[in-house]
Amino acid sequence: MQTVTFPELDRLPEGKTAAIIGGGPAGLIAAEVLARAGVAVTVYDQMPSLGRKFMMAGRGGLNLTHSEELSLFLARYGDIDPLLRKAIEAFPPAALRAWADSMGAATFVGSSGRVFPETLKTSPLLRTWLLRLGNLGVKTKLRHRWDGFDADGNLRFAADGKEVSVAPDVVVLALGGASWAKLGSDGKWADILAAQKIAISPLQPTNCGFTAAWSDVLLGFEGTPLKRISLTFGERSVRGEAMITRDGLEGGAVYALSSPIRDAILKHGETTVTIDLLPDVALAKLGERLSAARGKQSLSNFLRKATHLSPAALSLVREGALIKGLTLAALNGKDIAALIKSVPVKLTGVQPIATAISTAGGIRFSELDEGFMLKRYPGIFAAGEMLDWEAPTGGYLLQATFATGVAAARGAIEFLRYSVPDVRKG
Ligand SMILES: Cc1cc2nc3c(=O)[nH]c(=O)nc-3n(C[C@H](O)[C@H](O)[C@H](O)COP(=O)(O)OP(=O)(O)OC[C@H]3O[C@@H](n4cnc5c(N)ncnc54)[C@H](O)[C@@H]3O)c2cc1C
């Protein structure tokens, strides 16, 4: 097995200590980098095991990163902060793939350009990683909930009903976002840090589903996917899949546009997306098909045979007509074709953060120096999803998580090398 050594790191003198709070991928990669530099690292987590959300990410196939060209890759983070850009450039997708390879988790590029470990799963990779960290001397303290700082400015944990105080030389905060709180990242750190005057952008769901006021007919299609669609919101269209849920709509195409859809709903209370149910069929051709004489066939049979759309998709078309105050029977073939190519769906709410894939908002980058250290609190660094960035699914979440974890650890190493260590706050 090949070993990634982060070769540019010189070892520090013995005796330096680091506390990593949060044992997700950001915290664990920070632990690895620091341990490789000779730092005595302890990872604290409030859960009974590490990497629970990372494990969950592997359920449907662990999408580690993406193979597209780096400039395109970086564009997925929207108006990317220069600090995040630098972190990803310093630890790009190729580095993450090499690291996974070193863990015995060789990766492959899927047809969409997404990168997965060959096993598709997190568990073998995480198992090997935890063994590696143990061999590097990294200690773990599970069921340790970070509550903030004590009167002396030391880290304060609640563990087994007792209060534990720790004063390491450096700290890396890697507490994650606020989605899927049951996996450990509950976002409660935001109040702790806000009380320390750290600017936090509100934590909001992203890569999330939305509510729609479905009719009883559409409710009957709960759990049915709408495959090979193109979803449009504003100027942006995304090809993919959406899923009809009890409350509304979710799935890859919805997640990809979730950030602007969320913002529009928060501003206006509701918004409308459009779905092209047959993006590979030209409007004129579909119009021709639907203008043919239907003879004695019912409209439903005729549409089903002429479009090959699923019953769920055709019900959505019917509902789309109703939104426009029309019925399909009143439309000619060309108009029905136009509707199929642009079905309006009114979205009335954002699904709760508990069910979102990821979290937007977090510690503002303006709070961090070049080494991902909190400017107000020398010796305390931050990484991962708790920082204020957002990106669609496709491997961008884990890539930014790993890259910022590496950047924070490198920042901490430089701090330990050149500064008098003192993380206490007065
Ligand atoms: C269903 C699902 C599927 C996903 N699939 C993918 C995917 O395929 N590809 C991708 O790129 N991303 C995916 N993600 C997102 C990815 O898992 C996260 O972006 C990533 O785990 C963030 O890593 P992190 O280390 O920043 O935070 P987390 O993984 O959330 O880890 C934070 C850790 O901090 C601990 N913690 C929090 N508060 C405290 C406290 N007060 N005291 C002590 N410990 C605390 C938590 O217990 C947790 O272990 C998925 C997410 C979900 C929910």
PDB file of C-alpha atoms in Angstrom, residues 129-291:
ATOM      1  CA  TRP A 129      -7.899   5.271   8.267  1.00  0.00           C
ATOM      2  CA  LEU A 130      -8.614   4.827  11.972  1.00  0.00           C
ATOM      3  CA  LEU A 131      -5.959   2.097  12.129  1.00  0.00           C
ATOM      4  CA  ARG A 132      -3.492   4.409  10.416  1.00  0.00           C
ATOM      5  CA  LEU A 133      -4.300   7.220  12.832  1.00  0.00           C
ATOM      6  CA  GLY A 134      -3.835   4.847  15.763  1.00  0.00           C
ATOM      7  CA  ASN A 135      -0.432   3.848  14.372  1.00  0.00           C
ATOM      8  CA  LEU A 136       0.472   7.524  14.130  1.00  0.00           C
ATOM      9  CA  GLY A 137      -0.303   7.840  17.838  1.00  0.00           C
ATOM     10  CA  VAL A 138      -3.588   9.725  17.477  1.00  0.00           C
ATOM     11  CA  LYS A 139      -5.790   9.277  20.561  1.00  0.00           C
ATOM     12  CA  THR A 140      -9.571   9.495  20.519  1.00  0.00           C
ATOM     13  CA  LYS A 141     -11.923  10.662  23.230  1.00  0.00           C
ATOM     14  CA  LEU A 142     -15.460   9.644  22.307  1.00  0.00           C
ATOM     15  CA  ARG A 143     -18.660  10.807  24.015  1.00  0.00           C
ATOM     16  CA  HIS A 144     -16.899  14.090  24.753  1.00  0.00           C
ATOM     17  CA  ARG A 145     -19.178  16.972  24.014  1.00  0.00           C
ATOM     18  CA  TRP A 146     -17.436  20.313  23.521  1.00  0.00           C
ATOM     19  CA  ASP A 147     -19.326  22.984  25.461  1.00  0.00           C
ATOM     20  CA  GLY A 148     -17.033  25.970  24.991  1.00  0.00           C
ATOM     21  CA  PHE A 149     -14.353  27.423  27.227  1.00  0.00           C
ATOM     22  CA  ASP A 150     -13.912  27.483  30.995  1.00  0.00           C
ATOM     23  CA  ALA A 151     -13.054  30.565  33.029  1.00  0.00           C
ATOM     24  CA  ASP A 152      -9.333  30.101  32.211  1.00  0.00           C
ATOM     25  CA  GLY A 153     -10.022  29.849  28.493  1.00  0.00           C
ATOM     26  CA  ASN A 154      -9.371  26.084  28.378  1.00  0.00           C
ATOM     27  CA  LEU A 155     -11.522  23.808  26.237  1.00  0.00           C
ATOM     28  CA  ARG A 156     -14.438  22.454  28.216  1.00  0.00           C
ATOM     29  CA  PHE A 157     -16.014  19.071  27.476  1.00  0.00           C
ATOM     30  CA  ALA A 158     -18.911  17.220  29.058  1.00  0.00           C
ATOM     31  CA  ALA A 159     -18.092  13.519  29.330  1.00  0.00           C
ATOM     32  CA  ASP A 160     -19.980  10.919  31.392  1.00  0.00           C
ATOM     33  CA  GLY A 161     -21.755  13.676  33.284  1.00  0.00           C
ATOM     34  CA  LYS A 162     -18.408  15.225  34.279  1.00  0.00           C
ATOM     35  CA  GLU A 163     -16.708  18.365  33.091  1.00  0.00           C
ATOM     36  CA  VAL A 164     -13.273  17.873  31.505  1.00  0.00           C
ATOM     37  CA  SER A 165     -10.892  20.783  30.844  1.00  0.00           C
ATOM     38  CA  VAL A 166      -8.110  20.579  28.267  1.00  0.00           C
ATOM     39  CA  ALA A 167      -5.379  23.063  27.328  1.00  0.00           C
ATOM     40  CA  PRO A 168      -3.606  21.861  24.164  1.00  0.00           C
ATOM     41  CA  ASP A 169      -1.085  23.948  22.217  1.00  0.00           C
ATOM     42  CA  VAL A 170      -3.409  24.154  19.202  1.00  0.00           C
ATOM     43  CA  VAL A 171      -7.070  23.345  18.490  1.00  0.00           C
ATOM     44  CA  VAL A 172      -8.752  22.443  15.212  1.00  0.00           C
ATOM     45  CA  LEU A 173     -12.505  22.909  15.276  1.00  0.00           C
ATOM     46  CA  ALA A 174     -14.096  20.513  12.770  1.00  0.00           C
ATOM     47  CA  LEU A 175     -17.637  20.262  14.092  1.00  0.00           C
ATOM     48  CA  GLY A 176     -19.478  19.954  10.776  1.00  0.00           C
ATOM     49  CA  GLY A 177     -22.730  21.604   9.700  1.00  0.00           C
ATOM     50  CA  ALA A 178     -26.189  21.151  11.145  1.00  0.00           C
ATOM     51  CA  SER A 179     -27.842  18.630   8.830  1.00  0.00           C
ATOM     52  CA  TRP A 180     -28.589  15.071   9.984  1.00  0.00           C
ATOM     53  CA  ALA A 181     -27.996  16.161  13.595  1.00  0.00           C
ATOM     54  CA  LYS A 182     -28.572  12.608  14.773  1.00  0.00           C
ATOM     55  CA  LEU A 183     -25.191  11.711  13.241  1.00  0.00           C
ATOM     56  CA  GLY A 184     -23.433  14.169  15.584  1.00  0.00           C
ATOM     57  CA  SER A 185     -23.116  17.468  13.766  1.00  0.00           C
ATOM     58  CA  ASP A 186     -25.879  19.470  15.405  1.00  0.00           C
ATOM     59  CA  GLY A 187     -24.588  22.987  14.708  1.00  0.00           C
ATOM     60  CA  LYS A 188     -24.769  23.925  18.389  1.00  0.00           C
ATOM     61  CA  TRP A 189     -21.211  25.201  18.152  1.00  0.00           C
ATOM     62  CA  ALA A 190     -22.612  28.243  16.325  1.00  0.00           C
ATOM     63  CA  ASP A 191     -23.967  29.716  19.573  1.00  0.00           C
ATOM     64  CA  ILE A 192     -20.711  29.007  21.409  1.00  0.00           C
ATOM     65  CA  LEU A 193     -18.636  30.779  18.775  1.00  0.00           C
ATOM     66  CA  ALA A 194     -21.114  33.618  18.279  1.00  0.00           C
ATOM     67  CA  ALA A 195     -20.780  34.287  22.031  1.00  0.00           C
ATOM     68  CA  GLN A 196     -17.017  34.579  21.419  1.00  0.00           C
ATOM     69  CA  LYS A 197     -17.786  37.281  18.837  1.00  0.00           C
ATOM     70  CA  ILE A 198     -16.997  35.069  15.823  1.00  0.00           C
ATOM     71  CA  ALA A 199     -19.118  36.086  12.813  1.00  0.00           C
ATOM     72  CA  ILE A 200     -21.250  33.177  11.640  1.00  0.00           C
ATOM     73  CA  SER A 201     -23.472  33.210   8.538  1.00  0.00           C
ATOM     74  CA  PRO A 202     -26.797  31.570   9.483  1.00  0.00           C
ATOM     75  CA  LEU A 203     -26.762  27.777   9.096  1.00  0.00           C
ATOM     76  CA  GLN A 204     -29.260  26.822   6.399  1.00  0.00           C
ATOM     77  CA  PRO A 205     -30.174  23.649   4.548  1.00  0.00           C
ATOM     78  CA  THR A 206     -28.630  23.116   1.133  1.00  0.00           C
ATOM     79  CA  ASN A 207     -28.721  20.139  -1.213  1.00  0.00           C
ATOM     80  CA  CYS A 208     -32.166  19.818   0.264  1.00  0.00           C
ATOM     81  CA  GLY A 209     -35.709  19.012  -0.769  1.00  0.00           C
ATOM     82  CA  PHE A 210     -38.641  21.402  -1.015  1.00  0.00           C
ATOM     83  CA  THR A 211     -42.305  21.183  -0.152  1.00  0.00           C
ATOM     84  CA  ALA A 212     -45.069  21.310  -2.760  1.00  0.00           C
ATOM     85  CA  ALA A 213     -48.805  21.246  -2.195  1.00  0.00           C
ATOM     86  CA  TRP A 214     -49.462  18.022  -4.117  1.00  0.00           C
ATOM     87  CA  SER A 215     -52.968  16.968  -5.036  1.00  0.00           C
ATOM     88  CA  ASP A 216     -54.207  13.589  -3.786  1.00  0.00           C
ATOM     89  CA  VAL A 217     -53.358  12.153  -7.214  1.00  0.00           C
ATOM     90  CA  LEU A 218     -49.710  13.163  -6.987  1.00  0.00           C
ATOM     91  CA  LEU A 219     -49.514  12.063  -3.363  1.00  0.00           C
ATOM     92  CA  GLY A 220     -50.222   8.590  -4.723  1.00  0.00           C
ATOM     93  CA  PHE A 221     -46.846   8.793  -6.520  1.00  0.00           C
ATOM     94  CA  GLU A 222     -44.834   9.317  -3.330  1.00  0.00           C
ATOM     95  CA  GLY A 223     -41.407   7.725  -3.774  1.00  0.00           C
ATOM     96  CA  THR A 224     -41.615   7.716  -7.586  1.00  0.00           C
ATOM     97  CA  PRO A 225     -38.591   9.084  -9.452  1.00  0.00           C
ATOM     98  CA  LEU A 226     -38.851  11.407 -12.437  1.00  0.00           C
ATOM     99  CA  LYS A 227     -35.922  10.155 -14.505  1.00  0.00           C
ATOM    100  CA  ARG A 228     -33.862  11.917 -17.177  1.00  0.00           C
ATOM    101  CA  ILE A 229     -35.506  15.289 -16.662  1.00  0.00           C
ATOM    102  CA  SER A 230     -34.149  18.790 -16.974  1.00  0.00           C
ATOM    103  CA  LEU A 231     -35.025  21.099 -14.089  1.00  0.00           C
ATOM    104  CA  THR A 232     -34.929  24.846 -14.638  1.00  0.00           C
ATOM    105  CA  PHE A 233     -34.884  27.660 -12.128  1.00  0.00           C
ATOM    106  CA  GLY A 234     -34.155  31.182 -13.326  1.00  0.00           C
ATOM    107  CA  GLU A 235     -31.358  31.045 -15.857  1.00  0.00           C
ATOM    108  CA  ARG A 236     -30.062  27.634 -14.782  1.00  0.00           C
ATOM    109  CA  SER A 237     -31.084  24.202 -16.006  1.00  0.00           C
ATOM    110  CA  VAL A 238     -29.821  20.903 -14.644  1.00  0.00           C
ATOM    111  CA  ARG A 239     -30.234  17.440 -16.082  1.00  0.00           C
ATOM    112  CA  GLY A 240     -30.819  14.613 -13.660  1.00  0.00           C
ATOM    113  CA  GLU A 241     -33.445  12.990 -11.559  1.00  0.00           C
ATOM    114  CA  ALA A 242     -36.047  14.212  -9.065  1.00  0.00           C
ATOM    115  CA  MET A 243     -38.117  12.247  -6.621  1.00  0.00           C
ATOM    116  CA  ILE A 244     -41.750  12.887  -5.732  1.00  0.00           C
ATOM    117  CA  THR A 245     -41.935  12.751  -1.933  1.00  0.00           C
ATOM    118  CA  ARG A 246     -44.889  12.952   0.421  1.00  0.00           C
ATOM    119  CA  ASP A 247     -44.192  16.628   0.980  1.00  0.00           C
ATOM    120  CA  GLY A 248     -42.724  17.722  -2.327  1.00  0.00           C
ATOM    121  CA  LEU A 249     -39.670  17.194  -4.445  1.00  0.00           C
ATOM    122  CA  GLU A 250     -36.078  16.108  -3.808  1.00  0.00           C
ATOM    123  CA  GLY A 251     -33.228  14.379  -5.666  1.00  0.00           C
ATOM    124  CA  GLY A 252     -30.060  15.232  -7.560  1.00  0.00           C
ATOM    125  CA  ALA A 253     -31.466  17.810  -9.976  1.00  0.00           C
ATOM    126  CA  VAL A 254     -33.316  19.579  -7.141  1.00  0.00           C
ATOM    127  CA  TYR A 255     -30.236  19.593  -4.913  1.00  0.00           C
ATOM    128  CA  ALA A 256     -28.146  21.125  -7.686  1.00  0.00           C
ATOM    129  CA  LEU A 257     -30.425  24.174  -7.780  1.00  0.00           C
ATOM    130  CA  SER A 258     -31.290  24.154  -4.086  1.00  0.00           C
ATOM    131  CA  SER A 259     -29.298  27.213  -3.140  1.00  0.00           C
ATOM    132  CA  PRO A 260     -31.118  29.749  -5.398  1.00  0.00           C
ATOM    133  CA  ILE A 261     -34.478  27.978  -4.894  1.00  0.00           C
ATOM    134  CA  ARG A 262     -34.017  28.183  -1.095  1.00  0.00           C
ATOM    135  CA  ASP A 263     -33.110  31.874  -1.277  1.00  0.00           C
ATOM    136  CA  ALA A 264     -36.159  32.633  -3.455  1.00  0.00           C
ATOM    137  CA  ILE A 265     -38.532  30.810  -1.101  1.00  0.00           C
ATOM    138  CA  LEU A 266     -37.052  32.522   1.950  1.00  0.00           C
ATOM    139  CA  LYS A 267     -37.557  35.866   0.200  1.00  0.00           C
ATOM    140  CA  HIS A 268     -40.963  35.391  -1.423  1.00  0.00           C
ATOM    141  CA  GLY A 269     -42.564  32.527   0.539  1.00  0.00           C
ATOM    142  CA  GLU A 270     -42.825  30.338  -2.574  1.00  0.00           C
ATOM    143  CA  THR A 271     -41.358  29.975  -6.034  1.00  0.00           C
ATOM    144  CA  THR A 272     -41.890  28.010  -9.233  1.00  0.00           C
ATOM    145  CA  VAL A 273     -39.469  25.691 -11.013  1.00  0.00           C
ATOM    146  CA  THR A 274     -40.093  24.144 -14.419  1.00  0.00           C
ATOM    147  CA  ILE A 275     -39.415  20.595 -15.492  1.00  0.00           C
ATOM    148  CA  ASP A 276     -38.703  19.436 -19.018  1.00  0.00           C
ATOM    149  CA  LEU A 277     -39.894  15.839 -18.848  1.00  0.00           C
ATOM    150  CA  LEU A 278     -38.471  14.968 -22.272  1.00  0.00           C
ATOM    151  CA  PRO A 279     -35.269  17.003 -22.617  1.00  0.00           C
ATOM    152  CA  ASP A 280     -33.968  14.797 -25.430  1.00  0.00           C
ATOM    153  CA  VAL A 281     -37.015  15.337 -27.658  1.00  0.00           C
ATOM    154  CA  ALA A 282     -37.253  18.617 -29.582  1.00  0.00           C
ATOM    155  CA  LEU A 283     -40.366  20.696 -28.945  1.00  0.00           C
ATOM    156  CA  ALA A 284     -41.371  20.767 -32.635  1.00  0.00           C
ATOM    157  CA  LYS A 285     -41.050  16.996 -32.980  1.00  0.00           C
ATOM    158  CA  LEU A 286     -43.080  16.391 -29.813  1.00  0.00           C
ATOM    159  CA  GLY A 287     -45.688  18.894 -31.013  1.00  0.00           C
ATOM    160  CA  GLU A 288     -45.983  17.001 -34.313  1.00  0.00           C
ATOM    161  CA  ARG A 289     -46.369  13.696 -32.474  1.00  0.00           C
ATOM    162  CA  LEU A 290     -49.077  15.063 -30.214  1.00  0.00           C
ATOM    163  CA  SER A 291     -50.927  16.742 -33.064  1.00  0.00           C
TER     164      SER A 291
END
